[in-house]
Every structure is written in structure tokens, then in C-alpha cells.
Short mmCIF file of C-alpha atoms and ligand atoms in Angstrom, two decimals:
data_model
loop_
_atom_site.label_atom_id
_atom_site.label_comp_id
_atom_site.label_asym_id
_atom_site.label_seq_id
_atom_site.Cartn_x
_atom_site.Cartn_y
_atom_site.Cartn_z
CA UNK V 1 132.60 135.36 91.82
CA UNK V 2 130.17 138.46 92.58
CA UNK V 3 128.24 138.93 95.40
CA UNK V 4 124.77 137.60 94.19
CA UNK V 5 127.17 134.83 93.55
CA UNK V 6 127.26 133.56 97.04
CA UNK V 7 124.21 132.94 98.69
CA UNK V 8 123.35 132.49 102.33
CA UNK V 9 120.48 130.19 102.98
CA UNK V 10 118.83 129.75 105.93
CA UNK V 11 117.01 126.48 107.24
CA UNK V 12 118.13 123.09 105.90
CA UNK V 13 114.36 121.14 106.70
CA UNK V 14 112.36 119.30 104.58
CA UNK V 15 112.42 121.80 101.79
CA UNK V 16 115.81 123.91 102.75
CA UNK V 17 117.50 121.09 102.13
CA UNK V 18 116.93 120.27 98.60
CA UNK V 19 116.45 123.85 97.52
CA UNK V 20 119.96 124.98 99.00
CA UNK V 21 121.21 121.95 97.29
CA UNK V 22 120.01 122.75 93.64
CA UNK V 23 121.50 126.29 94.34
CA UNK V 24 124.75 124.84 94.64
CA UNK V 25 124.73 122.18 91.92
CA UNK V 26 123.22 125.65 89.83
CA UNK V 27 127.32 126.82 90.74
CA UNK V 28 126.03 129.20 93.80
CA UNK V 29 128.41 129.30 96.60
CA UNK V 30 125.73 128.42 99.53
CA UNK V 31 126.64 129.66 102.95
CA UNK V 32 124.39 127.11 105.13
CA UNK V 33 123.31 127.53 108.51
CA UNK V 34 120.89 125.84 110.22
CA UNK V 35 119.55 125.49 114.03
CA UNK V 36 120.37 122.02 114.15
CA UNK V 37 124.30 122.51 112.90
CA UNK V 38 124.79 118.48 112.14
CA UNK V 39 122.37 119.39 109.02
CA UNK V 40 124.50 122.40 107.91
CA UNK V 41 127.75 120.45 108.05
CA UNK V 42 126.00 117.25 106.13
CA UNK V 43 125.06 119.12 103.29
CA UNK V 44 128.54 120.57 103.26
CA UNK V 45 130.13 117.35 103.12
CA UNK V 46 127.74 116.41 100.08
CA UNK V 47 127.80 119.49 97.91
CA UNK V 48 131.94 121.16 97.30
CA UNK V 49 130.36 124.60 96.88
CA UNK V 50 128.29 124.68 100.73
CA UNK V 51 129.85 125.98 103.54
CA UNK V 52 128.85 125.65 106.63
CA UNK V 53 128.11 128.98 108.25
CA UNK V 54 128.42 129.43 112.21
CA UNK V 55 125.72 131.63 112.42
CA UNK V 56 122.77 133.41 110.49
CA UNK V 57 124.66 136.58 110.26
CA UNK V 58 127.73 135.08 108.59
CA UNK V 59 125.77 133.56 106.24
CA UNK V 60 125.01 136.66 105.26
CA UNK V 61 128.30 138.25 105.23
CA UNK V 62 129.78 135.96 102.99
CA UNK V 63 127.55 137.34 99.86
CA UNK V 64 124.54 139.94 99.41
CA UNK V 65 121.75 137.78 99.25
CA UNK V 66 120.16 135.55 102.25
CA UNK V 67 117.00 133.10 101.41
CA UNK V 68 115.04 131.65 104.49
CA UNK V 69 113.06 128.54 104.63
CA UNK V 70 111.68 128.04 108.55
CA UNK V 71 108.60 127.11 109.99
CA UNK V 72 106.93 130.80 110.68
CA UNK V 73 107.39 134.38 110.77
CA UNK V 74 108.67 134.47 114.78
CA UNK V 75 111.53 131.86 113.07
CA UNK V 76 112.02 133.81 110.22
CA UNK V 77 112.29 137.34 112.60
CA UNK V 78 114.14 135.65 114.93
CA UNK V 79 117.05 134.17 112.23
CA UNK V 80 116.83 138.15 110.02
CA UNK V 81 116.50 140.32 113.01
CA UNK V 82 117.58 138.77 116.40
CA UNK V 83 120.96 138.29 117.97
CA UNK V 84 123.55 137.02 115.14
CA UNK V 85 121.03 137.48 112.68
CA UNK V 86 121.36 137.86 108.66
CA UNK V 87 120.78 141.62 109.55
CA UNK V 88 123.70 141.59 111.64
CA UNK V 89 125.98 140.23 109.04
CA UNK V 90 124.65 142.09 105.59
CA UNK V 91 126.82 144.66 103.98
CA UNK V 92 125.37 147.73 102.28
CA UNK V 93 123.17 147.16 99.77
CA UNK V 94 121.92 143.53 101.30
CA UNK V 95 118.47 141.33 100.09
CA UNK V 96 116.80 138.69 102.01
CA UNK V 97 114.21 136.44 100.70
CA UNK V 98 111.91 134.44 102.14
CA UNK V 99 110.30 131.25 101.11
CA UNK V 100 108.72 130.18 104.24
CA UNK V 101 104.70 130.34 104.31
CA UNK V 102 104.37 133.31 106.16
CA UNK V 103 101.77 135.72 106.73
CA UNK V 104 101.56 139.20 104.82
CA UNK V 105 100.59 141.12 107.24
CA UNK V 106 103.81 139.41 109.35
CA UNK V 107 105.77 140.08 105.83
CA UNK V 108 104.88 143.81 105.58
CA UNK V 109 106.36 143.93 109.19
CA UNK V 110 109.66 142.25 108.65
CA UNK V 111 110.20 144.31 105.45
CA UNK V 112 109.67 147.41 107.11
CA UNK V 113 112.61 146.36 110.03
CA UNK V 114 114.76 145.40 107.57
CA UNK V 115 114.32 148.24 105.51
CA UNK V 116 115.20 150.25 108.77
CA UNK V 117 118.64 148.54 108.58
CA UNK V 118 119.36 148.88 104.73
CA UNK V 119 118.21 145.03 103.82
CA UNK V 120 115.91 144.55 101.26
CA UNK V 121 113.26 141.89 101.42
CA UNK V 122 111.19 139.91 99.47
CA UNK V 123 108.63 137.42 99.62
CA UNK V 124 109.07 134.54 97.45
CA UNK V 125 107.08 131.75 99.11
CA UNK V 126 106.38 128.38 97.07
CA UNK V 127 104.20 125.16 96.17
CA UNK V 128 104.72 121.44 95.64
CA UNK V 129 106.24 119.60 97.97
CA UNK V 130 109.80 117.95 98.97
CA UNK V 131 109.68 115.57 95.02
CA UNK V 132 109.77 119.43 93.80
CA UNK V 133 111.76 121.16 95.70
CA UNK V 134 114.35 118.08 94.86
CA UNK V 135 113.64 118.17 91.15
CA UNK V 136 114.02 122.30 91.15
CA UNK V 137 110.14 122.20 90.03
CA UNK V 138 109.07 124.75 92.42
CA UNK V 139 106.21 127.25 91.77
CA UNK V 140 107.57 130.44 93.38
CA UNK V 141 105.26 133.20 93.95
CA UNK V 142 107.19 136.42 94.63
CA UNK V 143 106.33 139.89 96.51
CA UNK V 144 108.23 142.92 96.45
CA UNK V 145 110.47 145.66 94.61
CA UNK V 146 110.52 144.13 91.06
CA UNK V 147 114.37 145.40 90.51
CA UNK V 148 115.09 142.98 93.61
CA UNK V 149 112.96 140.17 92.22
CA UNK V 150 115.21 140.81 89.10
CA UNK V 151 117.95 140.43 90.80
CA UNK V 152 117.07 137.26 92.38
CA UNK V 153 115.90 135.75 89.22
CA UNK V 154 118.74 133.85 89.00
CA UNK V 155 118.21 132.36 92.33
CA UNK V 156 115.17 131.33 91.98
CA UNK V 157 115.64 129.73 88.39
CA UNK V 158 117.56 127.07 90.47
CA UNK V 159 114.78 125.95 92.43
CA UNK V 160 111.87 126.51 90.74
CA UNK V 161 110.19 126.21 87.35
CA UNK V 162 106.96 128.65 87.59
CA UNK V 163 108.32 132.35 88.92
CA UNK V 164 105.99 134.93 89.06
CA UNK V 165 106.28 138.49 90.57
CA UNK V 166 102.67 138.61 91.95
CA UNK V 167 102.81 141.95 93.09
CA UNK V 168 103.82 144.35 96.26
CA UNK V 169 105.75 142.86 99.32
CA UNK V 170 103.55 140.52 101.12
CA UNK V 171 100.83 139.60 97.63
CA UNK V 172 103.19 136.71 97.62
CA UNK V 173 102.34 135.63 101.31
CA UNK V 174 98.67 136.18 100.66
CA UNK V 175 98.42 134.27 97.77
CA UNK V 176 100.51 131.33 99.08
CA UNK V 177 97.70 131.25 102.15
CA UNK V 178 94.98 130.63 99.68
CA UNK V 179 96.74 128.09 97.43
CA UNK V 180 96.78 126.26 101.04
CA UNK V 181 93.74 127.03 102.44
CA UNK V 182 91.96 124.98 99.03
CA UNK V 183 94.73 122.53 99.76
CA UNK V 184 94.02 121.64 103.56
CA UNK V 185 89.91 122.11 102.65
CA UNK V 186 90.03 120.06 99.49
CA UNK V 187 92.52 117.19 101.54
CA UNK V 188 90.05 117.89 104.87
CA UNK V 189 86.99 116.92 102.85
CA UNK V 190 88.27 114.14 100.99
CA UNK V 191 89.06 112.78 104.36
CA UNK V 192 85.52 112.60 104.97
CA UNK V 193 84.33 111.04 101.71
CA UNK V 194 87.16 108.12 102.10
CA UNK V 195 86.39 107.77 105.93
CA UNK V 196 82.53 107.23 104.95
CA UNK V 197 83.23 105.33 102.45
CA UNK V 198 85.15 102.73 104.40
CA UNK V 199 82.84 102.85 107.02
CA UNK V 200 80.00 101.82 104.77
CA UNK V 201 81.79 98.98 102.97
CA UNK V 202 82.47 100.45 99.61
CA UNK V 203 85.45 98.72 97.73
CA UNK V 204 87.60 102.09 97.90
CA UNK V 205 90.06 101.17 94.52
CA UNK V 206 87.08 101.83 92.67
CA UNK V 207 85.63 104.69 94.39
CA UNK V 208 89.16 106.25 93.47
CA UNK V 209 89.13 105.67 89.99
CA UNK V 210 85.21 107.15 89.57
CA UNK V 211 86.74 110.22 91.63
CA UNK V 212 89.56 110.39 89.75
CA UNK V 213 88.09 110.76 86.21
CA UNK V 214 84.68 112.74 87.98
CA UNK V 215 84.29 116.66 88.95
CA UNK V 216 85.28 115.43 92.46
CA UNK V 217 89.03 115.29 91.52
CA UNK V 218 91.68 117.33 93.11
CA UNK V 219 95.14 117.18 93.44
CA UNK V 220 94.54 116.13 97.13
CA UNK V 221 92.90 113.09 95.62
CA UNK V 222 96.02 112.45 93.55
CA UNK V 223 98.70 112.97 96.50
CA UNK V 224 96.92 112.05 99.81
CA UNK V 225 94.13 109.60 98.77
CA UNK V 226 96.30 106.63 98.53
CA UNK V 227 98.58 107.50 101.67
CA UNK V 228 95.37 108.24 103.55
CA UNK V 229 94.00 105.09 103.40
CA UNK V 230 97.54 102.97 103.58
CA UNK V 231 97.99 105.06 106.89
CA UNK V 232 101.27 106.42 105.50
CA UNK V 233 101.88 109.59 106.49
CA UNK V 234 105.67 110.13 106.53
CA UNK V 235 105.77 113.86 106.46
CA UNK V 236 106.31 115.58 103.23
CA UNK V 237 104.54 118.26 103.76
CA UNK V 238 104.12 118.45 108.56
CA UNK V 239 100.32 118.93 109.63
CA UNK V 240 101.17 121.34 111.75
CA UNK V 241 102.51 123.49 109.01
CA UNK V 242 99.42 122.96 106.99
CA UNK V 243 97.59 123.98 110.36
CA UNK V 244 99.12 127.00 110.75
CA UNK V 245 98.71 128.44 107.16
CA UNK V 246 94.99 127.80 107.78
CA UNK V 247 95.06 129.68 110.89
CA UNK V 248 97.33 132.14 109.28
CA UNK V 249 94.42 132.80 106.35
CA UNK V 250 92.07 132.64 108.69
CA UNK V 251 93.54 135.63 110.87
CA UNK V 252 94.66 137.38 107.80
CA UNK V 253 90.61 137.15 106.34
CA UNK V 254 89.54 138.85 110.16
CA UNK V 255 92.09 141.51 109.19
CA UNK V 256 90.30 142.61 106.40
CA UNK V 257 86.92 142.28 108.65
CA UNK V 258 85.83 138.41 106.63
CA UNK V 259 84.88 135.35 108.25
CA UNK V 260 85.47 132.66 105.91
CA UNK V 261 83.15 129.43 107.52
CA UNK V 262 84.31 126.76 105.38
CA UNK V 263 87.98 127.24 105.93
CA UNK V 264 87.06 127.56 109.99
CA UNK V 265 85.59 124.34 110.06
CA UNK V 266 88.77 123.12 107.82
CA UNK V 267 91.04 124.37 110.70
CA UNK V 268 89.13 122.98 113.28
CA UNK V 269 90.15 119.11 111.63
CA UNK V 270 93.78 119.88 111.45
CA UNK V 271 93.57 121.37 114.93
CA UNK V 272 91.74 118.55 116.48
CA UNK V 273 94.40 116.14 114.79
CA UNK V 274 97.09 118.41 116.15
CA UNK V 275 95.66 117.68 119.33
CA UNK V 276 95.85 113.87 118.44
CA UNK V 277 99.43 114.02 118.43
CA UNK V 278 99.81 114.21 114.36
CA UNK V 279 101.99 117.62 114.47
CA UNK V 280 104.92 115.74 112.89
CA UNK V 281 103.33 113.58 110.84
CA UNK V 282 102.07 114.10 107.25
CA UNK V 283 98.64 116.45 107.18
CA UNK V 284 97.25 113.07 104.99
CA UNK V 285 96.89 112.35 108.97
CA UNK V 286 93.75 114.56 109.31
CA UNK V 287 92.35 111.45 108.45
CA UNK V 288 93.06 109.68 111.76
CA UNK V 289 90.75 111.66 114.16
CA UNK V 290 88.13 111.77 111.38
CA UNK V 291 88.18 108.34 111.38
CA UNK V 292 88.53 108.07 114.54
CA UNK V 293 85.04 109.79 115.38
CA UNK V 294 82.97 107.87 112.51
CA UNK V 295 84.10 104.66 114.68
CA UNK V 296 86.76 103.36 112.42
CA UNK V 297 89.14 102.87 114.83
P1 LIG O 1 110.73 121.55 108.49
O1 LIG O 1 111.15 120.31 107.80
O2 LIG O 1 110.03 121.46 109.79
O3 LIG O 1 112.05 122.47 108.66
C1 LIG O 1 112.02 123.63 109.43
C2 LIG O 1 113.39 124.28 109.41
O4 LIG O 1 113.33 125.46 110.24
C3 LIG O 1 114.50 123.42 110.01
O5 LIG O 1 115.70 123.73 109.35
C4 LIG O 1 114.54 123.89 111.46
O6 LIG O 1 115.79 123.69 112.08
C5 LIG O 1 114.30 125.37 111.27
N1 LIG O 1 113.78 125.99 112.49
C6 LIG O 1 112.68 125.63 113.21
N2 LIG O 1 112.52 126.45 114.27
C7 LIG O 1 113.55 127.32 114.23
C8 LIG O 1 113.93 128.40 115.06
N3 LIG O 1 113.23 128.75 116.16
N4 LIG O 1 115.04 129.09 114.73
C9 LIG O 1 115.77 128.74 113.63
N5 LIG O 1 115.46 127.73 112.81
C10 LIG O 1 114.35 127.03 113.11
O7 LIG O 1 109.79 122.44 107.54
P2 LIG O 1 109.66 122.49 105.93
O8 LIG O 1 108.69 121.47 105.49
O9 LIG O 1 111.02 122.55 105.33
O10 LIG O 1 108.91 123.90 105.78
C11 LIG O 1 109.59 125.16 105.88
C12 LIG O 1 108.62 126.24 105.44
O11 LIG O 1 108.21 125.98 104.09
C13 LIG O 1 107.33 126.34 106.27
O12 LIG O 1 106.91 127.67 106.33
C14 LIG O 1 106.33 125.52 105.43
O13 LIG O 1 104.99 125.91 105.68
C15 LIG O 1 106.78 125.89 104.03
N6 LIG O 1 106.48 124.92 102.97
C16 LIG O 1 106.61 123.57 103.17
C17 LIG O 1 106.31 122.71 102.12
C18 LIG O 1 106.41 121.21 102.28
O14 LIG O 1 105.80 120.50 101.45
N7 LIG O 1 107.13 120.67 103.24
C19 LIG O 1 105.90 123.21 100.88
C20 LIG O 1 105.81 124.59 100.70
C21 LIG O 1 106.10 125.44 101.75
P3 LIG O 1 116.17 122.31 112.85
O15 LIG O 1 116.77 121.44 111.80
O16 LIG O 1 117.11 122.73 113.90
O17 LIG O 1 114.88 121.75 113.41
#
């Protein structure tokens, strides 16, 4: 077994999970660490090829390559660069990837530190939810050197189905914050229409089926129309992820001196249901404090 052979991954949540586990049913060796250790050693028990890593840093030792899947870039610093980090761990000649929805500007950064150390870094963040991820379906938008996105071609072949190389370090980041940005507007504003339309009586099955076939349709209306109005938001995809790669577009658009309105008024929803205690939940759940104000509750 080579070194590219062994993998280190990084964050065993919603979407580490499955995507560590398709690398190791792909034949990787997977070196698994996670903050939460129980998760690490679960996976383990499932899949003969994971081991459970002590720490971040000897997940990386164990191979050349390290993929990270956390909530945001401080995470994804903090488990590269800080105290028993990958960084600490990597030999010479050492790539880490991340897959996390980060940033570019926070990408550009954590290249440039790792770069100081000898680690190569990509950014390889990706769409569709925890069904893809599971199903190794994964659209997988990559930034960086394109000899290292060569390299981790094979990688990424086991979790996704789309891979493009989009372009420098951090295009990868940039375009992932747009993809989401239409998400959380698109899934904001259909909020609206079904909270309106319950509120005036309409029978909402058929109001569905019009939208459906209509210029209205969007795949928010296929995947959170139906949990919206069931109330069933078991997280898939945590509103206060799709919050924060709002507010991450958001800052990112006042870096380059823009103001984008519609998406401020989009982040102000997911904030204010945020601050209605949906962090955890689904972001379907920007529903509830729409709702909420329109008297439907
Ligand atoms: P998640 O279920 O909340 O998992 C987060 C993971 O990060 C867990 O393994 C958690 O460890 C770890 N973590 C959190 N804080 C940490 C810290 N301070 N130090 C080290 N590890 C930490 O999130 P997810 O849904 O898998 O999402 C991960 C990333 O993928 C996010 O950037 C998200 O925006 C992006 N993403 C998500 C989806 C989706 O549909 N879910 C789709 C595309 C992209 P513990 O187990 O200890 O909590």
C-alpha cells in the first residue's frame, strides 16, 4: 500500500461519516479521528480498513493525504494547524483537503500556513446532502494546484460523482458560497409562498403540484417543501450551517466592495430562526419563525 493509499480524514458528522466510509469500502486505509472519539471508534468497528486515530496529527502520519469535513474555517485551522494538528503529523511532501464550506478568503489563508510548513492544500468543498454523500453521489468542486487535484482524483472518485477543478485555491470555496446562497434564498422564499398559502386556506397538495410543473420550481421545492409543511426537520443539512455560508457570501461580496440585498434579507430569516432556537435542526426550519410572524402559530 502507498502513501495516497492511506488516508486521514478528519470529522466523522453528518457528511464525514458517510464520505470516510465510501473511502474505505473504495479499499482506502482511513485513519479517523474525530472530536467526539465514540464516532471515530464506531466507524472503526463497522468498516475493517478504519482506524481510529488518537489525534489529528496521527491521522496524518499514517499516509500523505488528510481530508477535513468540520463545521468552519476556525475548526478546520484549529484540526490542520493547532496543537496535534494534521500539520504536526505530515511527512514531507504532505496534502490536505478540505471539504468543509469554508470561505476563500479563509482558504487562501490556511493554504498559505500550510504551505509555510511543506503541506499542500486544496479546496474541494461539495453539494447534495447526507442521501449523497452515502450513495458516493457528491458534486465536488475543487480549488488548487491541478497536479494535487490529480493526485487526489482517486479520492475523490470515492465520494463523489461530478469532480471539477474549478480553478485557483479558494474558486472552489467561492463557488460553493453561491451554490448556497441560491439554496438558502430559493428555500427562504418558498417559505414564504407555503406560509401564505396556509394562512389563506389554499389546499397546499395542489399548490405543490402547479409549482412543481411551473417556472416557480426549484430544487428547494423538491427537498424542503414537503418537510416544511410536515414540520420535519431532522437535520440533513443544520440551519446554522446554511446560516453561516450566507453570512460567509455575504462577507466575502463586502470584500470585493458588493452589497448583495436579496441574499441580506435571506440571512436575516435564517438568523432570526437561529435565534428561535432552530441551530440544530434542519434549515427547512426557517419556516417556523416565518410562520410564526404571519400568525400561524
Ligand atoms: P456536523 O454534522 O455538524 O458535523 C461537524 C463535524 O465537525 C463533527 O465531526 C464535529 O465533531 C466536528 N467539529 C465541530 N467542531 C469542532 C471543533 N471545534 N474541532 C474539531 N472538530 C469539530 O456537520 P456536517 O453536516 O457534516 O457539515 C460539515 C461541513 O460540510 C460544514 O462545513 C457544512 O457546511 C458542509 N456541508 C454540509 C452538507 C450537509 O448537507 N450536511 C452538505 C455540504 C456541505 P463532534 O462529533 O465532536 O461534534
Amino acid at each position: 500500500m502507498s502513501g495516497d493509499d492511506r488516508v486521514g480524514f478528519l470529522g466523522l458528522g453528518i457528511m464525514g461519516k458517510p464520505m470516510a466510509a465510501n473511502l474505505a469500502r473504495a479499499g482506502f486505509e482511513v485513519h479517523a479521528w474525530n472530536r467526539t472519539r465514540a464516532k471515530a471508534e464506531a466507524l472503526a468497528a463497522e468498516h475493517e480498513n478504519v482506524v481510529a486515530a488518537e489525534t489529528a496529527a496521527a491521522a496524518a502520519a499514517a499516509g500523505g493525504v488528510v481530508i477535513t469535513m468540520v463545521p468552519d474555517a476556525p475548526e478546520v485551522e484549529a484540526v490542520l494547524l493547532g496543537p496535534d494538528g494534521a500539520a504536526d503529523g505530515f511527512g514531507s511532501g504532505g496534502l490536505a483537503i478540505d471539504m468543509s464550506t469554508i470561505g476563500p478568503t479563509a482558504v487562501r489563508e490556511i493554504g498559505a500556513k500550510l504551505g509555510d510548513r511543506g503541506v499542500a492544500f486544496l479546496d474541494a468543498p461539495v453539494t447534495g446532502s447526507r442521501p449523497k454523500a452515502e450513495d458516493g453521489t457528491l458534486t465536488i468542486m475543487v480549488g488548487g494546484d491541478a497536479a494535487e487535484f490529480e493526485r487526489a482524483r482517486p479520492l475523490f472518485a470515492a465520494m463523489g460523482d461530478l469532480v471539477l477543478h474549478v480553478g485557483p485555491l479558494g474558486d472552489g470555496a467561492l463557488i460553493k458560497l453561491v451554490n448556497n446562497t441560491l439554496a438558502a434564498v430559493n428555500t427562504a422564499a418558498l417559505a414564504e409562498g407555503l406560509a401564505i398559502a396556509r394562512k389563506a386556506g389554499v389546499d397546499t397538495d395542489k399548490l405543490l403540484a402547479v409549482v412543481a410543473s411551473g417556472s416557480g420550481s426549484s430544487k428547494a421545492l423538491e427537498l424542503k417543501a414537503q418537510p416544511m409543511l410536515d414540520g420535519d426537520f431532522e437535520p440533513l443539512f443544520k440551519l446554522e450551517h446554511m446560516h453561516k455560508d450566507i453570512a460567509r457570501f455575504i462577507q466575502e461580496a463586502a470584500a470585493i466592495g458588493a452589497n448583495p440585498k436579496v441574499s441580506a434579507k435571506a440571512e436575516e430569516a435564517y438568523r432570526e430562526a437561529r435565534d428561535a432556537g432552530h441551530d440544530g435542526e434542519d434549515f427547512a426550519a426557517v419556516i417556523e419563525p416565518i410562520a410564526t410572524k404571519f400568525g400561524l402559530k
